[in-house]
């Protein structure tokens, strides 16, 4: 435990002083996006990693958060701080509450398809309700976040905002994991070893905890969406399509589905992988356009699942076990 | 006065198969009762019916005068009934102490909001949970493995964790499904002592069991099931001398 | 299929290639899944997504983003059927579908191999005890699935055109159709397919082609809420 705490403290210190040394727009904005993705991925971790409910619907909640912020601040002049911190997550949460009740009765592949269907429907609504969302053209001139009189309009501002938020959420998530609620959620994770029947026999109503995790994860994604909208100042449906949901799932798998830090590690790893592909593919296949990188994602996904199912966070332990000469009981 | 637990002419059909056929019996508060019978006689089905994992096709089940038939399992548990499973169903993704802490779920009040806001009583409640869990760990001599994952434990230990977890719910009625299954005679002796202590603390116990050493020594009443029907009911001595039971169990005791 | 036709290859060869290559892909999918076939549902689903990505990317690589099509197999005047215009290709599709349905039905209900597959689906352990090898059956099911997919693609292209990204939407709808109809019953799956097709067409016409997806999903949720195993499916037998 001590070692982890030291690592985390070092990590936070590096985070704090980083912008002093690195001022390039490219680097800082990349880090902002990594943090935003981590928030959405952390939400998914609570639902899928902790409670074991597979969901391919995060893109929908991400989008709702973004559009709520966009619409309320541009068309109704809501204060940006209130909207971002409260109303974006709330909007996503409400949608989760409504869709969760029918959908969470399913398990496994049916649940996956159902959440995928919801994400698809949400995307269709983003595109279709042109009067509200602006359709494919989207909404522009979205105001940046302002705290009191201070407007956050630089990369550095958003760097501290987004990383501050993800650290806060990690803290909150840790509290939840180690609590009565967290234990109840883990007890029903039937893939990793929980059992809904055993949990019921201890007085737990599985539906309540599935729903709570579902709503919570949606709120995380909604918050991420709000930050995204206020940073980029422009939203249209394309960052909220179904493939994005899949990407978020890839992030927690690559990072490690057993730990909340997997969300952050996964976001960084996925970003690095994307850069690698952007660099390597034109060399290997000079005539090919952008979407070709999807093959890389396929290979990454399959590679991780087959070779290192515990994700990157398990990698040191995994390698240690493989290389260790001591025979073990298991 | 109404009995603590009343099984009233309960039947359960699975398609064409009648697993439980108009079974009736009463359980007195504070007693230890065993349900025995050959495999397939319907014993575990009765447990499933009492705890709400299955609904009776006919008949009624009453606990403290309340009808249990249509209630969901977690409601039944909150009324004071707890149970272990034949195949344990421990949470293998959690450590021993965490398994027991899940058992304390109903004794707690902490909810998502209070946890996120770090309200002070949450911490106090957690500490209390921990102390109670330690008591159970001591009762079942699990101190050495308290922080191990349950999947790495020998079977005898896992059995103890399962019973400890069920006890953590502070039940008034404890249903144990084959607690002695797979245990050595030594371990069965230990379980017997634990059961007596548990009963002394006021918990009513029903066992489904095959190991007669445990059944005959510890039960006040034995109910014999066969092909889903109640064959006999009585004290251990009466059952041992009952010709029908001897016929059915020929060579099995 | 389009490529080989354009290259001037005769129809029968193109048909053959159009079928054999997807089946080959199916076999490869089986090869990837086989080592981890006992892993969790989540892992399996994600692996198939991974493969889908790779195929999609390869399709992009091979054919770019163009849309391709070729002429329908039956040229000629559309037939008028109760005041509705039905293109001849449509009749061909109907015919092929019926034929496929009947052969599948026959396969699953009458042949030993088909019954063995159903046995695996219902109770894997029991099937192994009587000597059935589920791994082999898995392979066959992948082959059949890719076979059917390729047939569908071949016959649909003259009407809907082919491009690299039609896979995702069709895949999702196919899966939903199968779940609605009942995964364990081929008739049910067909029924589901018909239902979805009709639903889409109706909502396209009556409401808006945009919301047809939403309606399909809504119906999916409603049907599955009432009947967990789909309209015609059988429940899996659990432990008694």
Coordinates of C-alpha atoms in Angstrom, one line a residue, chain B residues 156-239:
Chain B
X156 CA -13.2 -26.7 5.0
X157 CA -12.3 -23.0 5.4
X158 CA -14.6 -22.0 2.6
X159 CA -17.5 -23.7 4.3
X160 CA -16.8 -21.8 7.5
X161 CA -16.7 -18.5 5.6
X162 CA -20.0 -19.4 4.0
X163 CA -21.7 -20.0 7.4
X164 CA -20.0 -16.9 8.9
X165 CA -21.3 -14.8 6.1
X166 CA -24.9 -16.1 6.6
X167 CA -24.6 -15.4 10.3
X168 CA -23.5 -11.8 9.6
X169 CA -27.0 -11.0 8.6
X170 CA -28.1 -11.6 12.2
X171 CA -30.8 -13.9 11.2
X172 CA -33.5 -15.3 13.5
X173 CA -33.8 -18.4 11.3
X174 CA -30.7 -20.0 9.7
X175 CA -31.0 -22.5 6.9
X176 CA -27.9 -24.6 6.3
X177 CA -27.6 -26.6 3.2
X178 CA -25.4 -29.6 3.8
X179 CA -22.9 -27.8 6.1
X180 CA -21.1 -31.1 6.7
X181 CA -20.7 -32.0 3.1
X182 CA -17.1 -32.7 2.2
X183 CA -15.8 -32.3 5.8
X184 CA -13.7 -34.6 7.9
X185 CA -15.1 -36.0 11.1
X186 CA -12.9 -33.6 13.0
X187 CA -14.3 -30.7 11.1
X188 CA -17.8 -32.0 11.6
X189 CA -17.2 -32.0 15.3
X190 CA -16.2 -28.3 15.1
X191 CA -19.3 -27.4 13.1
X192 CA -21.4 -29.1 15.7
X193 CA -20.0 -27.0 18.4
X194 CA -20.5 -23.9 16.4
X195 CA -24.1 -24.8 15.7
X196 CA -24.8 -25.3 19.4
X197 CA -23.3 -21.9 20.2
X198 CA -25.3 -20.3 17.5
X199 CA -28.5 -21.9 18.8
X200 CA -27.7 -20.7 22.3
X201 CA -27.5 -17.2 21.0
X202 CA -31.1 -17.5 20.0
X203 CA -31.0 -18.5 16.3
X204 CA -33.4 -21.2 15.0
X205 CA -31.6 -23.6 12.8
X206 CA -32.8 -25.9 10.0
X207 CA -30.3 -28.3 8.4
X208 CA -30.5 -30.2 5.2
X209 CA -27.9 -32.9 5.7
X210 CA -26.7 -36.3 4.7
X211 CA -24.0 -36.9 7.3
X212 CA -25.9 -38.7 10.0
X213 CA -23.3 -38.1 12.7
X214 CA -24.2 -34.5 12.7
X215 CA -27.9 -35.0 12.2
X216 CA -28.5 -37.5 15.0
X217 CA -26.3 -35.6 17.5
X218 CA -27.6 -32.2 17.1
X219 CA -31.2 -32.3 16.0
X220 CA -34.2 -32.0 18.2
X221 CA -36.5 -33.0 15.4
X222 CA -35.9 -34.7 12.1
X223 CA -38.1 -34.5 9.0
X224 CA -37.6 -37.3 6.4
X225 CA -38.5 -36.5 2.7
X226 CA -38.8 -39.0 0.0
X227 CA -39.8 -38.3 -3.7
X228 CA -40.9 -34.9 -2.6
X229 CA -43.3 -36.1 0.1
X230 CA -42.9 -36.0 3.9
X231 CA -42.2 -39.6 4.9
X232 CA -41.8 -39.2 8.6
X233 CA -41.2 -36.6 11.4
X234 CA -40.0 -37.1 14.9
X235 CA -37.1 -37.2 17.3
X236 CA -33.8 -38.8 16.2
X237 CA -34.7 -41.9 18.2
X238 CA -38.1 -42.2 16.6
X239 CA -36.7 -41.8 13.2

